[in-house]
Coordinates of C-alpha atoms in Angstrom, one line a residue:
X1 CA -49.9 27.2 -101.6
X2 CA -52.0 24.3 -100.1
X3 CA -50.4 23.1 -96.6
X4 CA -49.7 19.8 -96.1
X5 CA -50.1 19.2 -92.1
X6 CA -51.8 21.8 -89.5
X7 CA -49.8 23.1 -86.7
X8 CA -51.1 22.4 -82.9
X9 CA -52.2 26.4 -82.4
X10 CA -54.2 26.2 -85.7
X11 CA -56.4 23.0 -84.1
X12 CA -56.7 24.5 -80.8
X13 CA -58.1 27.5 -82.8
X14 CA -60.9 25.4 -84.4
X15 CA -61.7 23.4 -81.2
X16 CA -62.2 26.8 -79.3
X17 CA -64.4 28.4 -82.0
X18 CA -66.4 24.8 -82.0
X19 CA -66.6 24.8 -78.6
X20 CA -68.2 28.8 -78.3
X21 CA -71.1 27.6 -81.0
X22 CA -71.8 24.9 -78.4
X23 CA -71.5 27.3 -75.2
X24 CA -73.1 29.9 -77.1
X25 CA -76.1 27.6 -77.9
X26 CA -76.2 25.8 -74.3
X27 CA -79.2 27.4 -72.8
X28 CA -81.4 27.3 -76.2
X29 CA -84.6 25.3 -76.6
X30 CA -82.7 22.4 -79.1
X31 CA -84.2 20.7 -82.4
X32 CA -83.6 17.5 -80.7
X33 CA -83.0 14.3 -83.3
X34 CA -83.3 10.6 -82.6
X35 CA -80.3 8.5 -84.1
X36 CA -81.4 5.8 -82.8
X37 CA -84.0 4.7 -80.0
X38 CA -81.5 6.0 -77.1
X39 CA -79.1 8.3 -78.9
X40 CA -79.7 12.2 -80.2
X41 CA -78.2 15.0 -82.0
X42 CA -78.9 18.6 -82.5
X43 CA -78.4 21.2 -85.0
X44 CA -75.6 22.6 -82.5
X45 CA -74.0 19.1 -83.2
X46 CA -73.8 20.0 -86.7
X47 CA -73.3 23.6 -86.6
X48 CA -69.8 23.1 -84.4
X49 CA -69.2 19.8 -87.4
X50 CA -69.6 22.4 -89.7
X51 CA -67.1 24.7 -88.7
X52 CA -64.5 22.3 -88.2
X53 CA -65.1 20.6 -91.9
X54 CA -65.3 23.6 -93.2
X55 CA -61.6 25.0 -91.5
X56 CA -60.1 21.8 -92.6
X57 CA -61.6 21.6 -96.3
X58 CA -60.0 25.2 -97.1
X59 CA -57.0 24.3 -95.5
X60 CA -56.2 21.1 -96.6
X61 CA -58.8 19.7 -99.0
X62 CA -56.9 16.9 -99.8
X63 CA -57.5 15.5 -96.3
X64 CA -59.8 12.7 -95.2
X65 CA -62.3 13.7 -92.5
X66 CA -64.0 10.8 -90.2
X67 CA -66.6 13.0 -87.8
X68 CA -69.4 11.4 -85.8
X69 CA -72.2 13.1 -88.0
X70 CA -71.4 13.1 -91.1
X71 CA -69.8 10.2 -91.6
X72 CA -66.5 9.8 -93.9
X73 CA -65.4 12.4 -96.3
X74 CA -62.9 11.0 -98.7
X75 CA -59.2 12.0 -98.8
X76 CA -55.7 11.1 -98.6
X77 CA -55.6 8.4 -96.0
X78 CA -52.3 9.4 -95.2
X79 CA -53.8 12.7 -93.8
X80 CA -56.6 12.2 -92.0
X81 CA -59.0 13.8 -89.5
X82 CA -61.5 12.4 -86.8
X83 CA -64.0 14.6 -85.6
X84 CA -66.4 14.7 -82.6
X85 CA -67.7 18.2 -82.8
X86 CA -69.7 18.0 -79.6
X87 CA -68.9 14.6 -76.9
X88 CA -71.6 14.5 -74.4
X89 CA -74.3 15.5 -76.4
X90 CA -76.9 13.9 -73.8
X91 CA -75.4 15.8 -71.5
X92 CA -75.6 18.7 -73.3
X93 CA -79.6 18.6 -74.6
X94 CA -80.5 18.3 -71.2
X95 CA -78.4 20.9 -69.8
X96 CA -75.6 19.2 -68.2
X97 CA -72.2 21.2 -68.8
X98 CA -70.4 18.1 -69.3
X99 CA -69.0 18.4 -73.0
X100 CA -66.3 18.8 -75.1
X101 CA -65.1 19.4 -79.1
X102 CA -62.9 16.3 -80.2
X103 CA -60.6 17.0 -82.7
X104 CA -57.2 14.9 -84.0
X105 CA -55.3 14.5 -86.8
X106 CA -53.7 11.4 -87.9
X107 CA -50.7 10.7 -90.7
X108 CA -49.6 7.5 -91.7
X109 CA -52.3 5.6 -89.5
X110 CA -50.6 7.2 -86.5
X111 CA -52.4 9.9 -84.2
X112 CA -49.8 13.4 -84.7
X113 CA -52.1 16.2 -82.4
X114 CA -55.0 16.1 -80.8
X115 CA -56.7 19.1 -78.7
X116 CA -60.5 18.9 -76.8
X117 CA -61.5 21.9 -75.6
X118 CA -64.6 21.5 -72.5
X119 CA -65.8 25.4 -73.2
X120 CA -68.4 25.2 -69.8
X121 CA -64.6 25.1 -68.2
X122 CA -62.9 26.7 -70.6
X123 CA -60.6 23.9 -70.3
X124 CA -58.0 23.0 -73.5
X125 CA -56.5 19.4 -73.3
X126 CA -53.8 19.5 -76.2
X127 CA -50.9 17.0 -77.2
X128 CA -48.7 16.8 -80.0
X129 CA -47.1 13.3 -80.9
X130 CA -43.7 13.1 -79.2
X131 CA -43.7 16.9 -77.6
X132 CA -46.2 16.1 -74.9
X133 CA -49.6 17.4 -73.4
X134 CA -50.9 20.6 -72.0
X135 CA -53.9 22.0 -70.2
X136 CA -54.3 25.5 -70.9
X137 CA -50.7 25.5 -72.3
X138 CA -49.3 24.1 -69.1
X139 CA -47.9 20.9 -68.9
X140 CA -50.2 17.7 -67.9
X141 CA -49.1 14.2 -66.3
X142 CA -51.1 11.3 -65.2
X143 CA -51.3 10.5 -61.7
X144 CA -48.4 8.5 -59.7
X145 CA -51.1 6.1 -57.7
X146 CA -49.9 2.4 -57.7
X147 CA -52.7 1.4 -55.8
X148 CA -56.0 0.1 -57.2
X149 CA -57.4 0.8 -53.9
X150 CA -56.4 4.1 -53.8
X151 CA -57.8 4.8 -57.3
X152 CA -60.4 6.6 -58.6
X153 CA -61.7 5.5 -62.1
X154 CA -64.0 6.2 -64.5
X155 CA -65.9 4.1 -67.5
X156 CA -68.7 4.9 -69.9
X157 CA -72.1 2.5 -69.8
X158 CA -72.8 1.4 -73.5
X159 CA -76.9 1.5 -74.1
X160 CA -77.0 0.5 -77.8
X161 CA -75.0 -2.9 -77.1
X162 CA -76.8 -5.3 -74.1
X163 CA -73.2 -7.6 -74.5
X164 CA -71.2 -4.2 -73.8
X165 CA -73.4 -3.1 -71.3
X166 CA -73.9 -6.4 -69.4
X167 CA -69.9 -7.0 -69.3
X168 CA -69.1 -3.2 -68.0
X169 CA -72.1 -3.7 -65.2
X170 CA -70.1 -6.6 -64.3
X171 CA -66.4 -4.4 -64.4
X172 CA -68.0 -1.8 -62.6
X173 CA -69.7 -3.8 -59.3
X174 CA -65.8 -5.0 -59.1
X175 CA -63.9 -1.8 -59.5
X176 CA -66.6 -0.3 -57.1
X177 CA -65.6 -2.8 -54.8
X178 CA -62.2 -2.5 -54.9
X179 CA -61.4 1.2 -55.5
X180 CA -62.5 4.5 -54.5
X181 CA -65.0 4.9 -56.7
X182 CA -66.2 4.9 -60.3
X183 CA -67.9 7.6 -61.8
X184 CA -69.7 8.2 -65.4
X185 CA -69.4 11.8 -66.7
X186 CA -70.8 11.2 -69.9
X187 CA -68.3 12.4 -72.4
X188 CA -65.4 10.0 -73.3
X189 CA -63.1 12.4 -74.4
X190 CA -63.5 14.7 -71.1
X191 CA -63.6 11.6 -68.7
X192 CA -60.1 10.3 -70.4
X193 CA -58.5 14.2 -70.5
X194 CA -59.5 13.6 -66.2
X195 CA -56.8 10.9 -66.5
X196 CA -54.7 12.6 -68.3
X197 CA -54.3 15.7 -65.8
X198 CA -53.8 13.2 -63.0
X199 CA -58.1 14.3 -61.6
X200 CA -58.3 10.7 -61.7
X201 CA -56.4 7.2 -62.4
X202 CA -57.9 5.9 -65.0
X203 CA -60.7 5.1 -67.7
X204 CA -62.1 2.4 -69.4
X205 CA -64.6 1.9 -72.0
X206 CA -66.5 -0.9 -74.2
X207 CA -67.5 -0.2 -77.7
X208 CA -66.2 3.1 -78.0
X209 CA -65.9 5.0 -81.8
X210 CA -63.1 6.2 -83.4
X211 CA -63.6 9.9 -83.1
X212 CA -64.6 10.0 -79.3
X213 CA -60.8 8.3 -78.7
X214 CA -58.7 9.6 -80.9
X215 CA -57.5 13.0 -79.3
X216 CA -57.8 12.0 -76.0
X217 CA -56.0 8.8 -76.4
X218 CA -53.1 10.7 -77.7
X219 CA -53.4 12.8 -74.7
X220 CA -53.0 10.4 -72.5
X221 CA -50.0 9.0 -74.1
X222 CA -48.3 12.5 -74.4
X223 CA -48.8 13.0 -70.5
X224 CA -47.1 9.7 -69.6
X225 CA -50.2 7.2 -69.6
X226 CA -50.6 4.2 -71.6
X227 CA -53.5 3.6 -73.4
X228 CA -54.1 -0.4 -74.7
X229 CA -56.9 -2.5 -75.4
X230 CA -58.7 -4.8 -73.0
X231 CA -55.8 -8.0 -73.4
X232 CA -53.1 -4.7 -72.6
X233 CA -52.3 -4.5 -76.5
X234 CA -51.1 -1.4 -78.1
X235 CA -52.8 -2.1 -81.0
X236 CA -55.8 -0.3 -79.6
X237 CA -57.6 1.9 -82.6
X238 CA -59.4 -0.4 -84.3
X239 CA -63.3 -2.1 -83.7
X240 CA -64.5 -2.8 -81.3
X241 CA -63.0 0.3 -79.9
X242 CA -62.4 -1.2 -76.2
X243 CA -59.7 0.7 -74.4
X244 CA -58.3 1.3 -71.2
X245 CA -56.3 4.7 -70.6
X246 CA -54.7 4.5 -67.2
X247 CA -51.5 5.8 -65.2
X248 CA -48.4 3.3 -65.7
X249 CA -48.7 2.3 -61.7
X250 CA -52.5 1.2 -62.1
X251 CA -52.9 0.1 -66.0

């Protein structure tokens, strides 16, 4: 019998064999790829993709996938998947252990579990829709800071998009100004997991993607954040893929 919807242990399972490909892999002369003039991918990209595809096409076959390489697989669009099998892979191809496996599942339109798994740190960030998030297993919550001046944010800087990037230079010189710092770890999905655990206050981001959002959105939610576009609307999964993920006291 074909299952319908995954449980939470059965993703953190995937994430964590994703994630050993990648740590496995780390110290290896890569088969580097250009995407584009600024962005790359290597075969461990696709080797981790591979293993999560492959884990969710024999269990639930029926299931749209939407991963970062490989594009959209056709399914049910009342089940679907969205996939970034390695976040921070500039980080990774120069050997900075800042990554993670992105992994959430979606029904009805609405985000249901979502788990990254940092395996330098062997660090699992996991929520489940209504049941709330965990590090490790452990219970996670946002920080209480109501102060923007006590803060400590952090942002991603857009290179493909000179619009994006000019307006978050501008964002940036004003939170540096008037917080206590912002900092650029280069991997969405860890950087927002930061704010989820209460490491730091908050993240923003300009012309993010679908599957570098999804899990750690729902994280964030799950461990008492709020997570809205730009304006402060809910309605924040959709292009352009602005969002700001924040504790209550600072959002």
């Amino acid at each position: 019998m074909t299952l319908q919807e995954p449980t939470l242990q059965q993703v953190i399972t995937w994430a964590k064999e994703a994630g050993r490909i990648a740590l496995d892999g780390f110290h290896q002369i890569h088969h580097i790829q250009m995407k584009s003039a600024l962005d790359v991918v290597t075969e461990i990209d696709h080797a981790c993709e591979r293993a999560l595809m492959d884990h969710i096409q024999r269990d639930f076959p029926t299931h749209a996938i939407i991963t970062e390489e490989t594009g959209e697989v056709k399914g049910d669009a009342d089940h679907c998947w969205y996939i970034d099998p390695l976040d921070g892979t500039i980080n990774y191809s120069h050997r900075l252990p800042v990554y993670a496996t992105s992994i959430a599942y979606a029904r009805n339109g609405k985000m249901q579990m979502g788990v990254v798994y940092d395996p330098s740190r062997d660090e699992c960030f996991s929520a489940q829709r209504g049941k709330g998030a965990w590090l490790n297993g452990k219970p996670i919550h946002v920080s209480a800071c109501e102060s923007l001046q006590k803060s400590l944010l952090t942002t991603g800087l857009p290179s493909g998009n000179e619009e994006h990037l000019d307006r978050n230079l501008r964002a940036v010189r004003y939170f540096t100004q008037n917080t206590q710092g912002v900092r650029r770890l280069g991997s969405v999905a860890i950087a927002v997991c930061y704010a989820a655990c209460g490491r730091t206050d908050g993240h923003w981001d300009l012309g993010s993607t679908p599957w570098d959002m999804a899990a750690c959105a729902l994280i964030v939610e799950e461990a008492g954040g709020m997570v809205t576009d730009l304006e402060g609307n809910p309605d924040y999964f959709k292009s352009p893929y602005d969002f700001v993920a924040a504790s209550l006291g600072i959002h």
